[in-house]
Amino acid sequence: MKIVADTPSPLTALDRPNSYIGRAVPRPNLGRLTQGRAQFVSDVTLPRMAHVAYLRSPHAHARIVAIGKSKAEHAKGVIAVVTGADLAKVITPWVGVLSHLKGIKSAPQHAIAVERACWAGEAVCAVVARTRAEAEDACELIDVAYEELPAVTDPETALDPQTPVIHPELGDNLTFERTLDAGEVDKALASSDAVIETTFLFGRHTGVCNEPRAVVADWNAGEERLTVYHGTQAPHMMMNLFAKHLDLEEHQVRVVTRDVGGSFGIKVHTYADEMATVALSKLLRRPVKFVADRIESFVSDIHARDHRVHAKIGVKKDGTITAFVIDDLTGIGPYSVYPRTSGIEANQVVNLTGGPYACPNYRARARVVFQNKNVMCQYRAVGHPIATAVTEGLVDLAANAIAMDPLDIRRKNLYPDDAYPATAASGLRFEKLSHHASLEKIADMMDYKALRAEQERLRKRGIYRGIGFASFIEVTNPSAAFYGVGGARISSQDGATVRLDATGAVFIHSGVTEQGQGAEAVLAQCVASAFGVPIERVRVVTGDTDNVPYGGGTWASRAAGIGGEAAWQAGKALRQNVLAAAASILQAQADALDIVGGIVVDKGTTRERITLDEVARICYFRPDTLPPGFQAELMVTRHYVPRAWPFAFTNGIQASHLEVDTETGFITLLRHWCVEDCGTVINPQLVDEQIRGGIVQGLGAALFEHCLYDERGQMLNGNMADYLVPMAVEMPDMEVGHVVSPTADSELGAKGAGEAGTAGAPACVMNAINDALRPLGAKPLTEMPFTPGRVLAALGRV
Amino acid sequence: MKPAPFAYAKARSVEDALRLLREHGEGARLLAGGQSLIATLNMRLSSPAILIDLNEIAALSGIALRDGDVVIGAMTRHAEVQQSDIVASHAPLVAAAMPHVGHAAIRNRGTIGGSIAFADPAAELPACLLALGGRVEIAGATGTRMVAADDYFRGLYETAVGADEVLTAIRLPAATPASRFGFLEFPRRHGDYAMAGLAATARADGASLKDVRLAYFGVGMTPVRARKAEAALAGGDVEAAVTALVSDLDPPDDIQASGAVKRHLAGVLLRRVTAQMDARIESAHDGGKA
Ligand SMILES: Cc1cc2nc3c(=O)[nH]c(=O)nc-3n(C[C@H](O)[C@H](O)[C@H](O)COP(=O)(O)OP(=O)(O)OC[C@H]3O[C@@H](n4cnc5c(N)ncnc54)[C@H](O)[C@@H]3O)c2cc1C
């Protein structure tokens, strides 16, 4: 894979002397990661620590008639065998609903199943032992008598009257439904020259993290305090939930999240087995460790996608898109996942479909239903890949129907770059996007005309190459509109505390977390630039609810845009405080001084006045020499939350160039481009890595990843041999370009970039495949993943 | 993903391994590279009472040219085979197949003997053995016997190697100037077991192919010879050979592909592998190296 040279972003307001904003500085955590000195939860060992293994239901739906634990209790090394009923004495169940998703409903979910198992993989009993191996051995000795119940697996029939209701007290299997009707859809369709209708299918898949989910819980009865070492994206959210369900006050809980081996949205949810582990520590009054193994990860890490979307588009001969209509159906397993709910993805599909286009007529319905499969919830780019594939798939079909070039139809319909602020048909509000600049840039980067000419030439030789595009928008920097307004105690604001140490170095404590994406680098860059020290003099502390400001963590592409802004503001504030101290030492005016490269200078010059370590020395050890009444404040905290806009939307466009072997149905990805606009680029290398990594996950969805289930609710490929993650050999070179439209909501102007790659990649691969096969009269492929078998079927070869 | 408890014994020699197998009976399992076995243990799909480790038996490793055969010791690692000059010159089919066996880390540990003994129906090496008409050397209580590849594969993961026996080597007839081979597979991702694959050998007779052996993998319970297609191909008719596959192969559905897709791919494989063999004949006639 070729890594294309990054160009620093043009910056204006942020170009303080020696600014690190816009520079590809290495991550401060590289050394510890590459030398094996990172601390993942999997590495944590505590005195008296026990290990838990969970016995999981082999049935998709079954009544638990009896659990015989005595053989297991007497097995070697076993400390306790605990059932759901036992554990319910120390932990309360939860219900994954939010008040702003009108009508969403779910049933109480227990840490360990009580009475009934609702998916194959749900934990029904825990064994705590000296080692994980002993715990697993004892699991085999537990006798569970199950009475199998009918499993509801197909979302299409989940709402039929003859289908059993999974939670009878809810009345039906409908979790959530949302409808939207904007503009005059019927009239618009009637006035169209062509109306194209099709169905898109998206496979269930999951985010396969390098480090599986892991938690070490330590209830200290002496202190009445719970410390949880947790591989999570949201330490404060988890602190709140542990307290709430274990009958503790929040201050009695500390969540420590050091290094996390990848998250992708998988680790931002409440997992029954992790809650159970924490409860077991309280019950047994000792540390308990749980690290999910790969097999149980596949049936207990949240799954995502799995949507069926009937969709329609109307278009006029001149290329004007007249209307979008979608009907989305998704099955989310037996429970809406807590606390973010499993209604958000479908909700996002409704919000985002048609989003790049200035088309006022839009009708949508989304239904979310229960089923007896593993739970589904938010995974990287929640809803975006679905909405983008539906929208962009329709746009290409429309272009084809009126024989228009796919770029031209986009030029005709994308929001003009001078149309902002704008409000979409779905109600989303856009501050400033750059669809057209992005489109022209990508056409240029890929040399579109030359690729089309090559395509023509090669077709004559029986070589079928395709070019596909996907314009997209991405939700980033969410305000309280995302979860807070729905009653969830999930912070949308984030804080940063910066402190000058006694030698002139700076510490930043931030509420956002490091998942391997490089958040620590961004925080260090913001502080170093705002305060004025070399980046080596900045130390970053994250992931400890006892020691960082209250914050949201890492999700919805918020860490850089929100956490970075808080760090920037805190760095600026500390500079003012330090300059006030320096001024009182130097008997100068604070506003005539500045800090550059770690030295207090006369503003606008590099003339040294005093070093930072000298300021620190005097303030900490000889405050007696400072003027009476002057108190140096060498630690400050600043918070930030977006207020002007509910979300900082970003935009971009991706393009895929691929070749289809029409005899075998194999697809070779030749090249991939992405131009995106995440506002201010704080660290071009990290942004490009995020884009590339995101694209790879999107390509996985398009070509490989699929959680296959049989009709009885058994997952058929829950292992790394059969569940195909995208691997390097199959990946194309990826070129990334940027257009920069900073958000005015923050001083930094940075929006998020974590999900753009995943949002657009599946759509443009789909369009490229259909572009390649069009001359062969193949029926357009709209069911992901695009396996060789599906390509062959579309070509009528099997 | 922790294995159930098991005992462990290190065999010092083949005789030692055979003695341990007899001593422990049913519950014993030989450990070679562990690349297939350890996964099944960790997933608790099998729980042998004792593992008998073959890794210290030096005599089981090595590659030699002997009596017109390429002899590869059971414990020879895939990586060693991949790098071997003897294999490259005298068993080029195996050399061509080797990069497709898993990934570098797996090839560093996995062994030829393990692969042939495990006999995964989608594995490359069992099909190469079959295509080459090689033989398998098996040591048991009563001494060592040779089993021809055509008699070796008995059923799904079932071979001629008895529960109390050790596979000690494979022997592959060394290539002659007239030997032709072809190899191609269609895995979803590079390094995966293939949805369908074909290892083929033939003898060039002028411009035509004789003694054609087509060993398909990933399409049945064992590597499968497509005998009617072989005959058709020897008659010079590729399309007739492709048609003959309908009765030669009856691939079951699996997680990556339906039987129908596998059957279709088998035809594509045959055309492309035949073209490989024909191309090698042409380049031989051009004075190039076959
Ligand atoms: C991720 C991954 C991908 C892989 N991909 C491929 C692939 O694409 N193609 C492929 O062919 N293989 C693949 N493999 C399997 C690999 O090639 C194995 O190494 C091989 O199948 C078994 O060899 P081993 O030496 O590891 O045997 P082991 O795992 O040690 O043993 C396998 C079985 O054979 C028995 N056995 C081993 N040696 C002997 C002997 N001398 N006599 C009698 N019985 C014996 C063992 O008792 C056991 O039952 C893959 C493995 C992994 C982990």
PDB file of N, CA and C and ligand atoms in Angstrom, chain A residues 721, chain B residues 28-39 54 60 74-75 77-78 100-103 106-107 109-120 122-126 161-162 165-168 185 191-194, ligand 1:
ATOM      1  N   ALA A 721     -11.410 -17.691  10.840  1.00  0.00           N
ATOM      2  CA  ALA A 721     -11.180 -18.383   9.575  1.00  0.00           C
ATOM      3  C   ALA A 721     -12.368 -18.159   8.649  1.00  0.00           C
TER       4      ALA A 721
ATOM      5  N   ALA B  28      -4.560 -40.401  22.618  1.00  0.00           N
ATOM      6  CA  ALA B  28      -3.296 -39.756  22.247  1.00  0.00           C
ATOM      7  C   ALA B  28      -3.431 -39.064  20.890  1.00  0.00           C
ATOM      8  N   ARG B  29      -2.694 -37.989  20.722  1.00  0.00           N
ATOM      9  CA  ARG B  29      -2.694 -37.286  19.437  1.00  0.00           C
ATOM     10  C   ARG B  29      -1.273 -36.796  19.172  1.00  0.00           C
ATOM     11  N   LEU B  30      -0.842 -36.953  17.923  1.00  0.00           N
ATOM     12  CA  LEU B  30       0.497 -36.473  17.563  1.00  0.00           C
ATOM     13  C   LEU B  30       0.461 -34.966  17.365  1.00  0.00           C
ATOM     14  N   LEU B  31       1.494 -34.313  17.837  1.00  0.00           N
ATOM     15  CA  LEU B  31       1.612 -32.866  17.649  1.00  0.00           C
ATOM     16  C   LEU B  31       2.747 -32.581  16.672  1.00  0.00           C
ATOM     17  N   ALA B  32       2.396 -31.989  15.536  1.00  0.00           N
ATOM     18  CA  ALA B  32       3.440 -31.579  14.578  1.00  0.00           C
ATOM     19  C   ALA B  32       3.588 -30.064  14.699  1.00  0.00           C
ATOM     20  N   GLY B  33       3.209 -29.307  13.673  1.00  0.00           N
ATOM     21  CA  GLY B  33       3.319 -27.839  13.758  1.00  0.00           C
ATOM     22  C   GLY B  33       2.248 -27.212  14.644  1.00  0.00           C
ATOM     23  N   GLY B  34       1.210 -27.969  14.897  1.00  0.00           N
ATOM     24  CA  GLY B  34       0.151 -27.487  15.789  1.00  0.00           C
ATOM     25  C   GLY B  34      -0.776 -26.467  15.163  1.00  0.00           C
ATOM     26  N   GLN B  35      -0.596 -26.159  13.878  1.00  0.00           N
ATOM     27  CA  GLN B  35      -1.370 -25.068  13.272  1.00  0.00           C
ATOM     28  C   GLN B  35      -2.833 -25.447  13.037  1.00  0.00           C
ATOM     29  N   SER B  36      -3.106 -26.717  12.948  1.00  0.00           N
ATOM     30  CA  SER B  36      -4.506 -27.147  12.885  1.00  0.00           C
ATOM     31  C   SER B  36      -4.935 -27.706  14.236  1.00  0.00           C
ATOM     32  N   LEU B  37      -4.055 -28.487  14.836  1.00  0.00           N
ATOM     33  CA  LEU B  37      -4.421 -29.196  16.071  1.00  0.00           C
ATOM     34  C   LEU B  37      -4.697 -28.246  17.234  1.00  0.00           C
ATOM     35  N   ILE B  38      -3.812 -27.291  17.443  1.00  0.00           N
ATOM     36  CA  ILE B  38      -3.958 -26.430  18.635  1.00  0.00           C
ATOM     37  C   ILE B  38      -5.241 -25.601  18.559  1.00  0.00           C
ATOM     38  N   ALA B  39      -5.609 -25.198  17.347  1.00  0.00           N
ATOM     39  CA  ALA B  39      -6.858 -24.438  17.203  1.00  0.00           C
ATOM     40  C   ALA B  39      -8.046 -25.292  17.646  1.00  0.00           C
ATOM     41  N   LEU B  54       6.185 -34.431  18.091  1.00  0.00           N
ATOM     42  CA  LEU B  54       7.152 -34.969  17.120  1.00  0.00           C
ATOM     43  C   LEU B  54       8.283 -33.987  16.818  1.00  0.00           C
ATOM     44  N   LEU B  60      12.907 -36.818  11.143  1.00  0.00           N
ATOM     45  CA  LEU B  60      11.676 -36.606  10.372  1.00  0.00           C
ATOM     46  C   LEU B  60      11.726 -35.355   9.498  1.00  0.00           C
ATOM     47  N   ALA B  74       8.285 -35.816   7.224  1.00  0.00           N
ATOM     48  CA  ALA B  74       6.988 -35.353   7.729  1.00  0.00           C
ATOM     49  C   ALA B  74       7.102 -34.028   8.479  1.00  0.00           C
ATOM     50  N   MET B  75       8.187 -33.854   9.257  1.00  0.00           N
ATOM     51  CA  MET B  75       8.282 -32.654  10.090  1.00  0.00           C
ATOM     52  C   MET B  75       8.938 -31.470   9.380  1.00  0.00           C
ATOM     53  N   ARG B  77       9.085 -28.146   7.679  1.00  0.00           N
ATOM     54  CA  ARG B  77       8.132 -27.013   7.729  1.00  0.00           C
ATOM     55  C   ARG B  77       7.780 -26.554   6.316  1.00  0.00           C
ATOM     56  N   HIS B  78       6.583 -26.021   6.190  1.00  0.00           N
ATOM     57  CA  HIS B  78       6.151 -25.488   4.885  1.00  0.00           C
ATOM     58  C   HIS B  78       7.172 -24.476   4.355  1.00  0.00           C
ATOM     59  N   HIS B 100       0.531 -20.311  -1.345  1.00  0.00           N
ATOM     60  CA  HIS B 100      -0.909 -20.225  -1.094  1.00  0.00           C
ATOM     61  C   HIS B 100      -1.322 -20.917   0.194  1.00  0.00           C
ATOM     62  N   VAL B 101      -0.356 -21.588   0.856  1.00  0.00           N
ATOM     63  CA  VAL B 101      -0.693 -22.273   2.109  1.00  0.00           C
ATOM     64  C   VAL B 101      -0.654 -21.253   3.246  1.00  0.00           C
ATOM     65  N   GLY B 102      -1.802 -20.802   3.688  1.00  0.00           N
ATOM     66  CA  GLY B 102      -1.881 -19.875   4.811  1.00  0.00           C
ATOM     67  C   GLY B 102      -0.999 -18.658   4.604  1.00  0.00           C
ATOM     68  N   HIS B 103      -0.381 -18.240   5.699  1.00  0.00           N
ATOM     69  CA  HIS B 103       0.450 -17.037   5.706  1.00  0.00           C
ATOM     70  C   HIS B 103       1.831 -17.406   6.242  1.00  0.00           C
ATOM     71  N   ILE B 106       2.215 -19.091   9.572  1.00  0.00           N
ATOM     72  CA  ILE B 106       1.702 -20.468   9.601  1.00  0.00           C
ATOM     73  C   ILE B 106       2.680 -21.411   8.911  1.00  0.00           C
ATOM     74  N   ARG B 107       3.276 -20.917   7.822  1.00  0.00           N
ATOM     75  CA  ARG B 107       4.223 -21.766   7.095  1.00  0.00           C
ATOM     76  C   ARG B 107       5.509 -21.985   7.889  1.00  0.00           C
ATOM     77  N   ARG B 109       5.612 -22.700  11.032  1.00  0.00           N
ATOM     78  CA  ARG B 109       5.359 -23.759  12.008  1.00  0.00           C
ATOM     79  C   ARG B 109       4.777 -25.012  11.357  1.00  0.00           C
ATOM     80  N   GLY B 110       3.843 -24.818  10.433  1.00  0.00           N
ATOM     81  CA  GLY B 110       3.116 -25.953   9.864  1.00  0.00           C
ATOM     82  C   GLY B 110       4.048 -26.890   9.106  1.00  0.00           C
ATOM     83  N   THR B 111       3.685 -28.165   9.111  1.00  0.00           N
ATOM     84  CA  THR B 111       4.547 -29.167   8.492  1.00  0.00           C
ATOM     85  C   THR B 111       3.836 -29.882   7.349  1.00  0.00           C
ATOM     86  N   ILE B 112       4.665 -30.452   6.461  1.00  0.00           N
ATOM     87  CA  ILE B 112       4.143 -31.250   5.353  1.00  0.00           C
ATOM     88  C   ILE B 112       3.382 -32.457   5.884  1.00  0.00           C
ATOM     89  N   GLY B 113       3.989 -33.131   6.862  1.00  0.00           N
ATOM     90  CA  GLY B 113       3.346 -34.328   7.412  1.00  0.00           C
ATOM     91  C   GLY B 113       2.015 -33.987   8.047  1.00  0.00           C
ATOM     92  N   GLY B 114       1.980 -32.887   8.787  1.00  0.00           N
ATOM     93  CA  GLY B 114       0.738 -32.468   9.436  1.00  0.00           C
ATOM     94  C   GLY B 114      -0.343 -32.197   8.415  1.00  0.00           C
ATOM     95  N   SER B 115       0.056 -31.539   7.339  1.00  0.00           N
ATOM     96  CA  SER B 115      -0.908 -31.190   6.307  1.00  0.00           C
ATOM     97  C   SER B 115      -1.466 -32.439   5.628  1.00  0.00           C
ATOM     98  N   ILE B 116      -0.581 -33.372   5.306  1.00  0.00           N
ATOM     99  CA  ILE B 116      -1.030 -34.590   4.615  1.00  0.00           C
ATOM    100  C   ILE B 116      -1.805 -35.496   5.579  1.00  0.00           C
ATOM    101  N   ALA B 117      -1.385 -35.531   6.856  1.00  0.00           N
ATOM    102  CA  ALA B 117      -2.077 -36.371   7.834  1.00  0.00           C
ATOM    103  C   ALA B 117      -3.440 -35.792   8.186  1.00  0.00           C
ATOM    104  N   PHE B 118      -3.503 -34.463   8.299  1.00  0.00           N
ATOM    105  CA  PHE B 118      -4.768 -33.813   8.641  1.00  0.00           C
ATOM    106  C   PHE B 118      -5.743 -33.924   7.470  1.00  0.00           C
ATOM    107  N   ALA B 119      -5.195 -33.789   6.243  1.00  0.00           N
ATOM    108  CA  ALA B 119      -5.966 -33.996   5.006  1.00  0.00           C
ATOM    109  C   ALA B 119      -7.207 -33.132   4.914  1.00  0.00           C
ATOM    110  N   ASP B 120      -7.021 -31.855   5.170  1.00  0.00           N
ATOM    111  CA  ASP B 120      -8.147 -30.942   4.967  1.00  0.00           C
ATOM    112  C   ASP B 120      -8.521 -30.986   3.481  1.00  0.00           C
ATOM    113  N   ALA B 122      -9.743 -28.921   1.629  1.00  0.00           N
ATOM    114  CA  ALA B 122      -9.499 -27.675   0.892  1.00  0.00           C
ATOM    115  C   ALA B 122      -8.024 -27.307   0.905  1.00  0.00           C
ATOM    116  N   ALA B 123      -7.172 -28.167   1.451  1.00  0.00           N
ATOM    117  CA  ALA B 123      -5.753 -27.840   1.550  1.00  0.00           C
ATOM    118  C   ALA B 123      -5.038 -28.095   0.233  1.00  0.00           C
ATOM    119  N   GLU B 124      -3.975 -27.335   0.022  1.00  0.00           N
ATOM    120  CA  GLU B 124      -3.245 -27.401  -1.244  1.00  0.00           C
ATOM    121  C   GLU B 124      -2.395 -28.676  -1.363  1.00  0.00           C
ATOM    122  N   LEU B 125      -1.676 -28.995  -0.277  1.00  0.00           N
ATOM    123  CA  LEU B 125      -0.655 -30.053  -0.402  1.00  0.00           C
ATOM    124  C   LEU B 125      -1.234 -31.445  -0.637  1.00  0.00           C
ATOM    125  N   PRO B 126      -2.325 -31.799   0.038  1.00  0.00           N
ATOM    126  CA  PRO B 126      -2.907 -33.114  -0.292  1.00  0.00           C
ATOM    127  C   PRO B 126      -3.264 -33.212  -1.772  1.00  0.00           C
ATOM    128  N   VAL B 161      -3.559 -43.385   7.351  1.00  0.00           N
ATOM    129  CA  VAL B 161      -2.736 -43.423   8.558  1.00  0.00           C
ATOM    130  C   VAL B 161      -3.602 -43.897   9.725  1.00  0.00           C
ATOM    131  N   GLY B 162      -3.230 -45.024  10.336  1.00  0.00           N
ATOM    132  CA  GLY B 162      -3.997 -45.564  11.461  1.00  0.00           C
ATOM    133  C   GLY B 162      -3.731 -44.780  12.734  1.00  0.00           C
ATOM    134  N   GLU B 165      -0.287 -45.107  14.139  1.00  0.00           N
ATOM    135  CA  GLU B 165       0.799 -44.976  13.163  1.00  0.00           C
ATOM    136  C   GLU B 165       1.298 -43.536  13.061  1.00  0.00           C
ATOM    137  N   VAL B 166       2.483 -43.395  12.473  1.00  0.00           N
ATOM    138  CA  VAL B 166       3.059 -42.068  12.246  1.00  0.00           C
ATOM    139  C   VAL B 166       3.370 -41.931  10.757  1.00  0.00           C
ATOM    140  N   LEU B 167       2.928 -40.830  10.194  1.00  0.00           N
ATOM    141  CA  LEU B 167       3.306 -40.519   8.820  1.00  0.00           C
ATOM    142  C   LEU B 167       4.748 -40.004   8.892  1.00  0.00           C
ATOM    143  N   THR B 168       5.650 -40.628   8.163  1.00  0.00           N
ATOM    144  CA  THR B 168       7.056 -40.255   8.316  1.00  0.00           C
ATOM    145  C   THR B 168       7.598 -39.427   7.150  1.00  0.00           C
ATOM    146  N   GLU B 185      -5.900 -21.551  -7.595  1.00  0.00           N
ATOM    147  CA  GLU B 185      -6.982 -21.682  -6.620  1.00  0.00           C
ATOM    148  C   GLU B 185      -7.713 -20.364  -6.494  1.00  0.00           C
ATOM    149  N   GLY B 191      -4.344 -16.601   1.047  1.00  0.00           N
ATOM    150  CA  GLY B 191      -3.965 -17.320   2.261  1.00  0.00           C
ATOM    151  C   GLY B 191      -5.093 -18.119   2.874  1.00  0.00           C
ATOM    152  N   ASP B 192      -6.330 -17.862   2.434  1.00  0.00           N
ATOM    153  CA  ASP B 192      -7.451 -18.659   2.934  1.00  0.00           C
ATOM    154  C   ASP B 192      -7.484 -20.013   2.244  1.00  0.00           C
ATOM    155  N   TYR B 193      -8.180 -20.941   2.879  1.00  0.00           N
ATOM    156  CA  TYR B 193      -8.528 -22.160   2.158  1.00  0.00           C
ATOM    157  C   TYR B 193      -9.393 -21.753   0.971  1.00  0.00           C
ATOM    158  N   ALA B 194      -9.166 -22.411  -0.163  1.00  0.00           N
ATOM    159  CA  ALA B 194      -9.824 -21.986  -1.397  1.00  0.00           C
ATOM    160  C   ALA B 194     -11.276 -22.435  -1.458  1.00  0.00           C
TER     161      ALA B 194
HETATM  162  C1  LIG C   1      -4.830 -19.207   9.887  1.00  0.00           C
HETATM  163  C2  LIG C   1      -4.449 -20.493   9.226  1.00  0.00           C
HETATM  164  C3  LIG C   1      -4.562 -20.587   7.859  1.00  0.00           C
HETATM  165  C4  LIG C   1      -4.223 -21.762   7.221  1.00  0.00           C
HETATM  166  N1  LIG C   1      -4.367 -21.804   5.883  1.00  0.00           N
HETATM  167  C5  LIG C   1      -4.039 -22.942   5.238  1.00  0.00           C
HETATM  168  C6  LIG C   1      -4.159 -23.043   3.835  1.00  0.00           C
HETATM  169  O1  LIG C   1      -4.542 -22.076   3.148  1.00  0.00           O
HETATM  170  N2  LIG C   1      -3.857 -24.208   3.248  1.00  0.00           N
HETATM  171  C7  LIG C   1      -3.444 -25.288   3.974  1.00  0.00           C
HETATM  172  O2  LIG C   1      -3.164 -26.323   3.391  1.00  0.00           O
HETATM  173  N3  LIG C   1      -3.314 -25.224   5.289  1.00  0.00           N
HETATM  174  C8  LIG C   1      -3.600 -24.091   5.947  1.00  0.00           C
HETATM  175  N4  LIG C   1      -3.473 -24.040   7.301  1.00  0.00           N
HETATM  176  C9  LIG C   1      -3.099 -25.271   8.012  1.00  0.00           C
HETATM  177  C10 LIG C   1      -1.615 -25.448   8.060  1.00  0.00           C
HETATM  178  O3  LIG C   1      -1.099 -25.703   6.799  1.00  0.00           O
HETATM  179  C11 LIG C   1      -1.301 -26.598   9.016  1.00  0.00           C
HETATM  180  O4  LIG C   1       0.010 -26.412   9.328  1.00  0.00           O
HETATM  181  C12 LIG C   1      -1.493 -28.006   8.511  1.00  0.00           C
HETATM  182  O5  LIG C   1      -2.760 -28.267   7.997  1.00  0.00           O
HETATM  183  C13 LIG C   1      -1.255 -29.006   9.636  1.00  0.00           C
HETATM  184  O6  LIG C   1       0.082 -29.089   9.866  1.00  0.00           O
HETATM  185  P1  LIG C   1       0.704 -29.006  11.299  1.00  0.00           P
HETATM  186  O7  LIG C   1       2.111 -29.412  11.167  1.00  0.00           O
HETATM  187  O8  LIG C   1       0.438 -27.691  11.854  1.00  0.00           O
HETATM  188  O9  LIG C   1      -0.100 -30.195  12.042  1.00  0.00           O
HETATM  189  P2  LIG C   1      -0.769 -30.251  13.468  1.00  0.00           P
HETATM  190  O10 LIG C   1      -1.735 -29.160  13.637  1.00  0.00           O
HETATM  191  O11 LIG C   1       0.250 -30.422  14.508  1.00  0.00           O
HETATM  192  O12 LIG C   1      -1.521 -31.637  13.315  1.00  0.00           O
HETATM  193  C14 LIG C   1      -2.665 -31.772  12.506  1.00  0.00           C
HETATM  194  C15 LIG C   1      -3.201 -33.191  12.612  1.00  0.00           C
HETATM  195  O13 LIG C   1      -2.355 -34.101  11.971  1.00  0.00           O
HETATM  196  C16 LIG C   1      -1.864 -35.085  12.872  1.00  0.00           C
HETATM  197  N5  LIG C   1      -0.455 -35.309  12.529  1.00  0.00           N
HETATM  198  C17 LIG C   1       0.487 -34.336  12.442  1.00  0.00           C
HETATM  199  N6  LIG C   1       1.650 -34.878  12.045  1.00  0.00           N
HETATM  200  C18 LIG C   1       1.439 -36.207  11.907  1.00  0.00           C
HETATM  201  C19 LIG C   1       2.266 -37.290  11.513  1.00  0.00           C
HETATM  202  N7  LIG C   1       3.546 -37.102  11.172  1.00  0.00           N
HETATM  203  N8  LIG C   1       1.736 -38.525  11.484  1.00  0.00           N
HETATM  204  C20 LIG C   1       0.418 -38.702  11.807  1.00  0.00           C
HETATM  205  N9  LIG C   1      -0.397 -37.727  12.156  1.00  0.00           N
HETATM  206  C21 LIG C   1       0.094 -36.475  12.214  1.00  0.00           C
HETATM  207  C22 LIG C   1      -2.062 -34.489  14.236  1.00  0.00           C
HETATM  208  O14 LIG C   1      -2.182 -35.486  15.207  1.00  0.00           O
HETATM  209  C23 LIG C   1      -3.320 -33.701  14.055  1.00  0.00           C
HETATM  210  O15 LIG C   1      -4.435 -34.526  14.153  1.00  0.00           O
HETATM  211  C24 LIG C   1      -3.776 -22.876   7.983  1.00  0.00           C
HETATM  212  C25 LIG C   1      -3.654 -22.781   9.349  1.00  0.00           C
HETATM  213  C26 LIG C   1      -3.983 -21.604   9.985  1.00  0.00           C
HETATM  214  C27 LIG C   1      -3.828 -21.515  11.469  1.00  0.00           C
END
